[in-house]
Short mmCIF file of C-alpha atoms and ligand atoms in Angstrom, two decimals:
data_model
loop_
_atom_site.label_atom_id
_atom_site.label_comp_id
_atom_site.label_asym_id
_atom_site.label_seq_id
_atom_site.Cartn_x
_atom_site.Cartn_y
_atom_site.Cartn_z
CA UNK B 13 120.50 119.30 102.17
CA UNK B 14 117.29 117.44 103.06
CA UNK B 15 115.19 115.90 100.32
CA UNK B 16 111.93 117.84 99.95
CA UNK B 17 110.28 115.91 97.11
CA UNK B 18 110.68 112.67 95.17
CA UNK B 19 108.70 112.25 91.95
CA UNK B 20 108.65 109.71 89.15
CA UNK B 21 108.28 111.00 85.59
CA UNK B 22 107.12 108.59 82.88
CA UNK B 23 107.36 109.80 79.31
CA UNK B 24 107.31 108.12 75.91
CA UNK B 25 108.83 110.35 73.24
CA UNK B 26 109.10 107.35 70.86
CA UNK B 27 109.82 104.85 73.62
CA UNK B 28 109.18 104.70 77.37
CA UNK B 29 111.52 106.29 79.88
CA UNK B 30 111.17 106.33 83.66
CA UNK B 31 113.03 109.09 85.51
CA UNK B 32 113.30 109.98 89.18
CA UNK B 33 113.36 113.64 90.21
CA UNK B 34 114.65 114.49 93.69
CA UNK B 35 114.61 118.04 94.97
CA UNK B 36 116.28 119.31 98.13
CA UNK B 37 114.82 121.92 100.49
CA UNK B 38 117.12 124.54 98.99
CA UNK B 39 115.93 123.81 95.46
CA UNK B 40 118.71 121.60 94.01
CA UNK B 41 117.27 118.99 91.62
CA UNK B 42 118.85 115.60 90.87
CA UNK B 43 117.82 113.14 88.14
CA UNK B 44 118.09 109.35 87.98
CA UNK B 45 117.19 106.87 85.21
CA UNK B 46 114.93 103.93 86.22
CA UNK B 47 114.01 102.62 82.77
CA UNK B 48 113.57 98.85 82.53
CA UNK B 49 112.58 98.11 78.94
CA UNK B 50 109.28 96.25 78.69
CA UNK B 51 108.65 96.23 82.49
CA UNK B 52 108.71 99.99 83.11
CA UNK B 53 105.68 100.30 85.37
CA UNK B 54 106.97 97.75 87.87
CA UNK B 55 109.85 100.12 88.67
CA UNK B 56 107.45 103.08 88.76
CA UNK B 57 105.43 101.35 91.48
CA UNK B 58 108.55 100.23 93.38
CA UNK B 59 109.69 103.84 93.55
CA UNK B 60 106.34 105.58 94.08
CA UNK B 61 104.88 103.10 96.55
CA UNK B 62 107.93 101.84 98.45
CA UNK B 63 110.98 104.10 98.06
CA UNK B 64 109.98 107.71 97.54
CA UNK B 65 108.07 107.99 100.85
CA UNK B 66 111.30 106.93 102.65
CA UNK B 67 113.31 109.66 100.95
CA UNK B 68 111.29 112.69 102.01
CA UNK B 69 113.10 114.50 104.84
CA UNK B 70 116.21 112.34 104.42
CA UNK B 71 119.64 113.98 104.09
CA UNK B 72 120.75 113.88 100.42
CA UNK B 73 124.42 113.82 101.45
CA UNK B 74 125.24 110.27 102.66
CA UNK B 75 124.90 108.39 99.36
CA UNK B 76 126.52 105.10 100.44
CA UNK B 77 124.27 105.00 103.51
CA UNK B 78 121.12 105.56 101.42
CA UNK B 79 122.25 102.84 99.00
CA UNK B 80 122.69 100.34 101.84
CA UNK B 81 119.42 101.48 103.46
CA UNK B 82 117.48 100.73 100.27
CA UNK B 83 119.38 97.53 99.35
CA UNK B 84 119.66 95.84 102.76
CA UNK B 85 116.58 97.54 104.14
CA UNK B 86 114.32 95.87 101.59
CA UNK B 87 115.46 92.43 102.88
CA UNK B 88 114.61 91.07 99.37
CA UNK B 89 117.79 91.62 97.43
CA UNK B 90 118.87 92.07 93.84
CA UNK B 91 116.64 91.69 90.78
CA UNK B 92 116.20 94.13 87.90
CA UNK B 93 113.23 96.03 89.37
CA UNK B 94 114.83 96.65 92.76
CA UNK B 95 118.21 97.52 91.33
CA UNK B 96 116.81 99.92 88.69
CA UNK B 97 114.94 101.72 91.49
CA UNK B 98 118.05 101.86 93.71
CA UNK B 99 120.06 103.05 90.69
CA UNK B 100 117.70 105.95 90.07
CA UNK B 101 117.95 107.17 93.68
CA UNK B 102 121.73 106.75 93.73
CA UNK B 103 122.24 108.56 90.41
CA UNK B 104 119.97 111.44 91.45
CA UNK B 105 121.92 111.81 94.72
CA UNK B 106 125.24 111.96 92.85
CA UNK B 107 123.72 114.57 90.51
CA UNK B 108 122.67 116.65 93.53
CA UNK B 109 126.05 116.30 95.24
CA UNK B 110 127.92 117.41 92.12
CA UNK B 111 125.56 120.36 91.65
CA UNK B 112 126.21 121.41 95.27
CA UNK B 113 129.94 121.16 94.56
CA UNK B 114 129.35 123.10 91.32
CA UNK B 115 131.33 120.50 89.37
CA UNK B 116 130.62 118.07 86.55
CA UNK B 117 130.15 114.68 88.18
CA UNK B 118 133.35 113.19 86.74
CA UNK B 119 135.36 115.71 88.78
CA UNK B 120 133.74 114.46 91.96
CA UNK B 121 134.54 110.88 90.92
CA UNK B 122 138.25 111.70 90.75
CA UNK B 123 138.59 113.75 87.57
CA UNK B 124 139.18 112.71 83.98
CA UNK B 125 141.45 109.79 83.05
CA UNK B 126 141.21 110.41 79.28
CA UNK B 127 140.25 113.02 76.66
CA UNK B 128 136.88 111.38 75.91
CA UNK B 129 135.23 107.97 75.67
CA UNK B 130 135.87 105.72 72.69
CA UNK B 131 132.40 104.70 71.51
CA UNK B 132 130.88 102.14 69.21
CA UNK B 133 127.77 102.46 67.09
CA UNK B 134 125.38 99.84 65.68
CA UNK B 135 126.05 98.98 62.05
CA UNK B 136 123.29 96.67 60.85
CA UNK B 137 121.90 95.38 57.60
CA UNK B 138 119.58 92.68 56.31
CA UNK B 139 122.32 91.75 53.82
CA UNK B 140 125.92 92.72 53.07
CA UNK B 141 125.22 95.78 50.86
CA UNK B 142 122.92 97.20 53.55
CA UNK B 143 125.51 96.43 56.22
CA UNK B 144 128.24 98.20 54.23
CA UNK B 145 125.98 101.27 53.85
CA UNK B 146 125.44 101.31 57.58
CA UNK B 147 129.19 100.98 58.30
CA UNK B 148 129.93 103.80 55.83
CA UNK B 149 127.40 106.01 57.55
CA UNK B 150 129.01 105.36 60.94
CA UNK B 151 132.47 106.11 59.54
CA UNK B 152 131.13 109.40 58.12
CA UNK B 153 129.82 110.26 61.58
CA UNK B 154 133.28 109.69 63.06
CA UNK B 155 132.89 106.25 64.68
CA UNK B 156 136.09 104.20 64.94
CA UNK B 157 134.27 101.14 66.28
CA UNK B 158 131.10 99.43 65.05
CA UNK B 159 128.95 96.55 66.20
CA UNK B 160 128.21 94.30 63.23
CA UNK B 161 124.79 92.61 63.04
CA UNK B 162 123.20 91.14 59.90
CA UNK B 163 120.13 89.19 58.99
CA UNK B 164 120.60 85.42 58.78
CA UNK B 165 119.27 84.15 55.42
CA UNK B 166 115.79 82.70 55.87
CA UNK B 167 115.21 84.13 59.34
CA UNK B 168 113.55 87.54 58.96
CA UNK B 169 114.62 90.72 60.78
CA UNK B 170 118.06 91.45 62.21
CA UNK B 171 117.85 90.91 65.93
CA UNK B 172 118.75 93.51 68.52
CA UNK B 173 118.55 96.38 66.06
CA UNK B 174 116.52 99.57 65.74
CA UNK B 175 114.20 99.26 62.74
CA UNK B 176 113.87 103.02 62.91
CA UNK B 177 117.02 104.86 63.87
CA UNK B 178 114.59 107.46 65.25
CA UNK B 179 114.21 105.39 68.42
CA UNK B 180 111.30 103.01 68.66
CA UNK B 181 111.52 99.43 69.83
CA UNK B 182 113.61 97.31 72.16
CA UNK B 183 116.99 98.25 70.77
CA UNK B 184 114.53 97.50 68.73
CA UNK B 185 111.69 96.34 66.93
CA UNK B 186 108.80 95.52 69.19
CA UNK B 187 107.22 98.96 69.06
CA UNK B 188 103.90 99.67 70.66
CA UNK B 189 101.79 96.56 70.73
CA UNK B 190 99.42 94.81 73.08
CA UNK B 191 101.62 91.68 72.95
CA UNK B 192 105.30 91.00 72.20
CA UNK B 193 106.11 90.34 68.57
CA UNK B 194 107.56 86.87 67.83
CA UNK B 195 110.74 86.17 65.89
CA UNK B 196 112.28 82.96 64.53
CA UNK B 197 115.75 81.62 65.22
CA UNK B 198 118.13 78.92 64.00
CA UNK B 199 121.55 78.86 65.71
CA UNK B 200 123.14 76.51 63.16
CA UNK B 201 122.17 78.82 60.27
CA UNK B 202 123.58 81.78 62.22
CA UNK B 203 126.87 79.98 62.95
CA UNK B 204 127.28 79.11 59.25
CA UNK B 205 126.55 82.68 58.17
CA UNK B 206 128.40 84.98 60.58
CA UNK B 207 132.10 84.19 59.86
CA UNK B 208 131.55 84.99 56.16
CA UNK B 209 130.09 88.37 57.14
CA UNK B 210 133.18 89.24 59.18
CA UNK B 211 135.45 88.01 56.41
CA UNK B 212 133.70 90.37 53.97
CA UNK B 213 133.83 93.31 56.38
CA UNK B 214 137.55 92.85 57.08
CA UNK B 215 138.28 92.46 53.35
CA UNK B 216 136.51 95.76 52.59
CA UNK B 217 137.54 97.89 55.58
CA UNK B 218 140.99 96.54 56.49
CA UNK B 219 142.53 95.71 59.87
CA UNK B 220 142.15 99.02 61.79
CA UNK B 221 138.39 99.34 62.23
CA UNK B 222 137.26 98.02 65.63
CA UNK B 223 134.58 95.36 65.12
CA UNK B 224 132.18 94.02 67.73
CA UNK B 225 129.33 91.52 67.65
CA UNK B 226 126.42 90.72 69.97
CA UNK B 227 125.39 87.06 70.23
CA UNK B 228 122.42 88.11 72.41
CA UNK B 229 122.46 85.04 74.70
CA UNK B 230 121.54 82.64 71.88
CA UNK B 231 124.29 80.01 71.98
CA UNK B 232 125.22 77.15 74.25
CA UNK B 233 128.78 77.24 75.63
CA UNK B 234 129.81 74.66 73.01
CA UNK B 235 128.36 76.70 70.16
CA UNK B 236 129.88 79.89 71.55
CA UNK B 237 133.30 78.21 71.71
CA UNK B 238 132.91 77.19 68.06
CA UNK B 239 131.95 80.70 67.01
CA UNK B 240 134.72 82.39 69.00
CA UNK B 241 137.27 80.13 67.30
CA UNK B 242 135.88 80.78 63.82
CA UNK B 243 135.94 84.54 64.39
CA UNK B 244 139.57 84.67 65.58
CA UNK B 245 141.01 85.51 62.12
CA UNK B 246 138.85 88.69 62.05
CA UNK B 247 140.29 90.14 65.25
CA UNK B 248 137.10 91.21 67.04
CA UNK B 249 137.19 93.87 69.76
CA UNK B 250 134.63 91.67 71.51
CA UNK B 251 132.01 88.99 71.16
CA UNK B 252 129.15 90.00 73.45
CA UNK B 253 126.66 87.85 75.37
CA UNK B 254 127.64 84.67 73.59
CA UNK B 255 125.64 82.55 76.08
CA UNK B 256 122.84 83.19 78.60
CA UNK B 257 124.90 85.01 81.19
CA UNK B 258 123.46 83.49 84.35
CA UNK B 259 125.38 80.27 83.69
CA UNK B 260 128.67 81.79 84.79
CA UNK B 261 130.53 78.46 84.87
CA UNK B 262 129.55 77.87 81.23
CA UNK B 263 132.02 80.55 80.21
CA UNK B 264 134.91 78.33 81.33
CA UNK B 265 134.33 76.12 78.30
CA UNK B 266 134.10 79.10 75.92
CA UNK B 267 137.25 80.64 77.37
CA UNK B 268 139.21 77.40 77.11
CA UNK B 269 138.60 77.21 73.38
CA UNK B 270 138.92 80.73 72.05
CA UNK B 271 140.97 83.90 72.46
CA UNK B 272 138.24 86.12 70.96
CA UNK B 273 137.64 88.72 73.72
CA UNK B 274 134.34 88.27 75.55
CA UNK B 275 131.93 90.90 76.88
CA UNK B 276 128.99 90.09 79.06
CA UNK B 277 126.51 91.31 81.64
CA UNK B 278 123.94 93.79 80.27
CA UNK B 279 121.13 91.78 81.91
CA UNK B 280 122.95 91.53 85.25
CA UNK B 281 122.07 93.77 88.14
CA UNK B 282 124.67 93.24 90.88
CA UNK B 283 128.36 92.58 91.39
CA UNK B 284 127.42 89.09 92.66
CA UNK B 285 126.31 88.10 89.15
CA UNK B 286 129.93 88.50 88.06
CA UNK B 287 131.67 86.73 90.92
CA UNK B 288 132.94 83.69 88.99
CA UNK B 289 133.27 85.54 85.69
CA UNK B 290 135.58 88.18 87.11
CA UNK B 291 137.54 86.21 89.68
CA UNK B 292 138.39 83.53 87.07
CA UNK B 293 138.89 86.12 84.31
CA UNK B 294 136.33 84.40 82.09
CA UNK B 295 135.39 87.69 80.38
CA UNK B 296 137.24 90.80 79.22
CA UNK B 297 134.55 93.49 79.52
CA UNK B 298 131.66 94.09 81.92
CA UNK B 299 128.52 95.25 80.12
CA UNK B 300 126.30 96.47 82.94
CA UNK B 301 124.53 99.82 82.75
CA UNK B 302 124.54 102.22 85.70
CA UNK B 303 120.74 102.23 85.24
CA UNK B 304 120.29 98.50 85.84
CA UNK B 305 123.03 97.83 88.37
CA UNK B 306 122.21 99.96 91.39
CA UNK B 307 123.68 103.25 90.20
CA UNK B 308 127.09 104.88 90.22
CA UNK B 309 127.94 103.64 93.73
CA UNK B 310 127.46 99.98 92.76
CA UNK B 311 128.89 100.29 89.24
CA UNK B 312 132.07 101.85 90.61
CA UNK B 313 132.57 98.86 92.93
CA UNK B 314 131.96 96.48 90.03
CA UNK B 315 134.53 98.14 87.75
CA UNK B 316 137.06 98.28 90.60
CA UNK B 317 136.60 94.53 91.15
CA UNK B 318 136.99 94.01 87.38
CA UNK B 319 140.17 96.12 87.34
CA UNK B 320 141.91 93.66 89.68
CA UNK B 321 141.63 91.07 86.89
CA UNK B 322 142.48 93.38 83.97
CA UNK B 323 138.85 93.41 82.90
CA UNK B 324 137.50 96.68 81.52
CA UNK B 325 134.22 98.55 81.44
CA UNK B 326 132.11 98.43 78.28
CA UNK B 327 128.88 99.84 79.66
CA UNK B 328 125.52 99.13 78.06
CA UNK B 329 124.26 102.14 76.10
CA UNK B 330 121.25 101.30 73.90
CA UNK B 331 118.42 103.81 73.42
CA UNK B 332 116.41 102.14 76.19
CA UNK B 333 118.93 103.58 78.66
CA UNK B 334 117.71 107.19 78.93
CA UNK B 335 119.96 110.20 78.32
CA UNK B 336 120.21 110.46 82.14
CA UNK B 337 121.55 106.90 82.36
CA UNK B 338 123.85 107.56 79.41
CA UNK B 339 125.28 110.66 81.09
CA UNK B 340 125.91 108.66 84.28
CA UNK B 341 127.91 106.11 82.26
CA UNK B 342 129.91 108.87 80.58
CA UNK B 343 130.94 110.61 83.79
CA UNK B 344 131.94 107.32 85.38
CA UNK B 345 133.71 106.11 82.25
CA UNK B 346 135.73 109.31 82.01
CA UNK B 347 136.92 109.00 85.61
CA UNK B 348 137.84 105.30 85.94
CA UNK B 349 141.15 103.85 84.78
CA UNK B 350 139.88 100.53 83.37
CA UNK B 351 137.59 101.99 80.73
CA UNK B 352 137.34 99.93 77.52
CA UNK B 353 134.64 101.29 75.22
CA UNK B 354 131.17 102.85 75.48
CA UNK B 355 128.15 101.71 73.48
CA UNK B 356 126.44 104.73 71.94
CA UNK B 357 123.11 104.58 70.13
CA UNK B 358 122.12 108.22 69.72
CA UNK B 359 118.62 109.08 70.99
CA UNK B 360 116.07 110.54 68.58
CA UNK B 361 115.51 114.27 68.16
CA UNK B 362 112.14 113.82 69.85
CA UNK B 363 113.72 112.22 72.91
CA UNK B 364 116.23 115.05 73.08
CA UNK B 365 113.42 117.63 73.18
CA UNK B 366 112.46 116.08 76.53
CA UNK B 367 115.96 115.36 77.89
CA UNK B 368 118.26 118.38 77.48
CA UNK B 369 121.76 116.93 77.36
CA UNK B 370 125.21 118.47 77.50
CA UNK B 371 127.14 115.42 76.29
CA UNK B 372 128.43 115.38 72.72
CA UNK B 373 130.06 112.98 70.23
CA UNK B 374 133.16 114.32 68.47
CA UNK B 375 135.92 112.55 66.53
CA UNK B 376 134.77 109.11 67.68
CA UNK B 377 134.80 110.13 71.36
CA UNK B 378 131.95 110.97 73.73
CA UNK B 379 132.33 113.93 76.08
CA UNK B 380 130.02 114.29 79.09
CA UNK B 381 130.20 118.10 79.06
CA UNK B 382 131.12 120.52 81.81
CA UNK B 383 127.77 121.49 83.31
CA UNK B 384 127.56 120.84 87.07
CA UNK B 385 126.17 117.37 87.91
CA UNK B 386 125.20 114.93 85.18
CA UNK B 387 124.50 117.70 82.71
CA UNK B 388 121.03 116.41 81.75
CA UNK B 389 117.77 118.16 82.66
CA UNK B 390 114.33 116.76 81.91
CA UNK B 391 111.80 119.27 80.59
CA UNK B 392 108.61 118.39 82.49
CA UNK B 393 106.31 120.21 80.09
CA UNK B 394 107.82 118.50 77.05
CA UNK B 395 107.64 115.12 78.84
CA UNK B 396 103.94 115.53 79.58
CA UNK B 397 103.17 115.63 75.86
CA UNK B 398 104.29 111.96 75.51
CA UNK B 399 102.26 109.66 77.79
CA UNK B 400 103.28 106.06 78.55
CA UNK B 401 102.54 103.49 75.83
CA UNK B 402 102.64 99.74 76.55
CA UNK B 403 105.51 98.08 74.65
CA UNK B 404 107.36 94.77 74.89
CA UNK B 405 110.62 93.26 73.78
CA UNK B 406 110.11 90.49 71.19
CA UNK B 407 109.88 86.80 72.08
CA UNK B 408 112.07 84.37 70.12
CA UNK B 409 111.16 80.84 68.90
CA UNK B 410 113.18 78.14 67.15
CA UNK B 411 112.33 77.95 63.45
CA UNK B 412 112.60 74.15 63.64
CA UNK B 413 109.74 73.49 66.06
CA UNK B 414 108.57 76.67 67.76
CA UNK B 415 110.34 76.16 71.12
CA UNK B 416 110.81 79.43 73.00
CA UNK B 417 114.47 80.48 72.78
CA UNK B 418 116.52 83.31 74.31
CA UNK B 419 115.92 86.60 72.52
O1 KDG M 518 116.27 96.26 76.17
C1 KDG M 518 117.08 95.34 75.51
C2 KDG M 518 118.19 96.04 74.80
O2 KDG M 518 118.82 96.94 75.68
C3 KDG M 518 119.22 95.09 74.24
O3 KDG M 518 118.61 94.26 73.29
C4 KDG M 518 120.34 95.88 73.59
O4 KDG M 518 121.71 93.94 73.46
C5 KDG M 518 121.61 95.13 73.44
C6 KDG M 518 122.83 95.94 73.30
O5 KDG M 518 123.91 95.34 73.31
O6 KDG M 518 122.72 97.16 73.21
MG1 MG M 519 123.77 93.40 73.99
#
């Protein structure tokens, strides 16, 4: 079970994806996702120049040992580039191991804990009528949970939203450009506007529909505490990324003032980033993606730590996580006990001509499928037709005076 080859595949079928392909001497292929939106080529170099040469001739079997070898062996720890690279190797090794065992990966992780994974989609609109149309569309597709984002009057595009449901952009709107686009922001206008949006949505759709919202790191702890309190009557499933997540202690203030459930961590890349948040139960859901957090090995440890504090997994699943990364989340989510919800932004048809997936969405639940391994194969010929295109996430500035703000 020695690794014979390690290759990085970069493809841009509407947006950039970085994938790692490992092949063993007896011809078993494993795939890992290494996509870091807006900084893709840094991970490509990390893998090609520093990791892949170490993998050739190495036994594919001891996954924990390889994880430690790459993490501790680098001396320089953590960080999104390193952890995306480690994640890709780890995920590809799990894919290989499950293919050897001739089982879908979730079986190897302990077997299923539920019928399928409750998933939420992105309902977005510049104004209320557009938002309602988007919610209706999600309900027609079978979603039982939706993330609600709207434009704030006077501030231009809705943040954190695909302009083209086909795929392009950050989750999003940056598209292919030599420089990041710039957006404008006003937190006070947002705080005035948002509770009325949730009031209207609850009035139209009733109490059952699960509603989520992403604050995208834009508030201070004080502002987030105010918003959480104002949203309490609308019974949110979660308020996500209410503050810049690296200030873990800041969440104490938010938590002390509101019972709106909190989700956080899509920009984190290790369990250490959650130490205070989890041990003091300052959040309710961990938002990391397998792709950005060192793979299945590391994500499993993180959700087990979270479980001790009744915190659940709500793994990041925008379209900038590739179908390989999405499949990894689905297998893990099916197996663990403390699963909460899975974000699901479907990839475009074009992306799915490159990544052949076996997962499916049915009756509001995602199912990883029963093919051995992750159940995703990348078609190398199809991928070659879509070369890398430089693209950035947007940069955000305060409308008041142009100061750079968190996007
Ligand atoms: O690359 C950035 C996106 O993944 C992010 O903006 C998406 O916030 C996001 C979400 O919750 O999906
Ligand atoms: Mg988010």
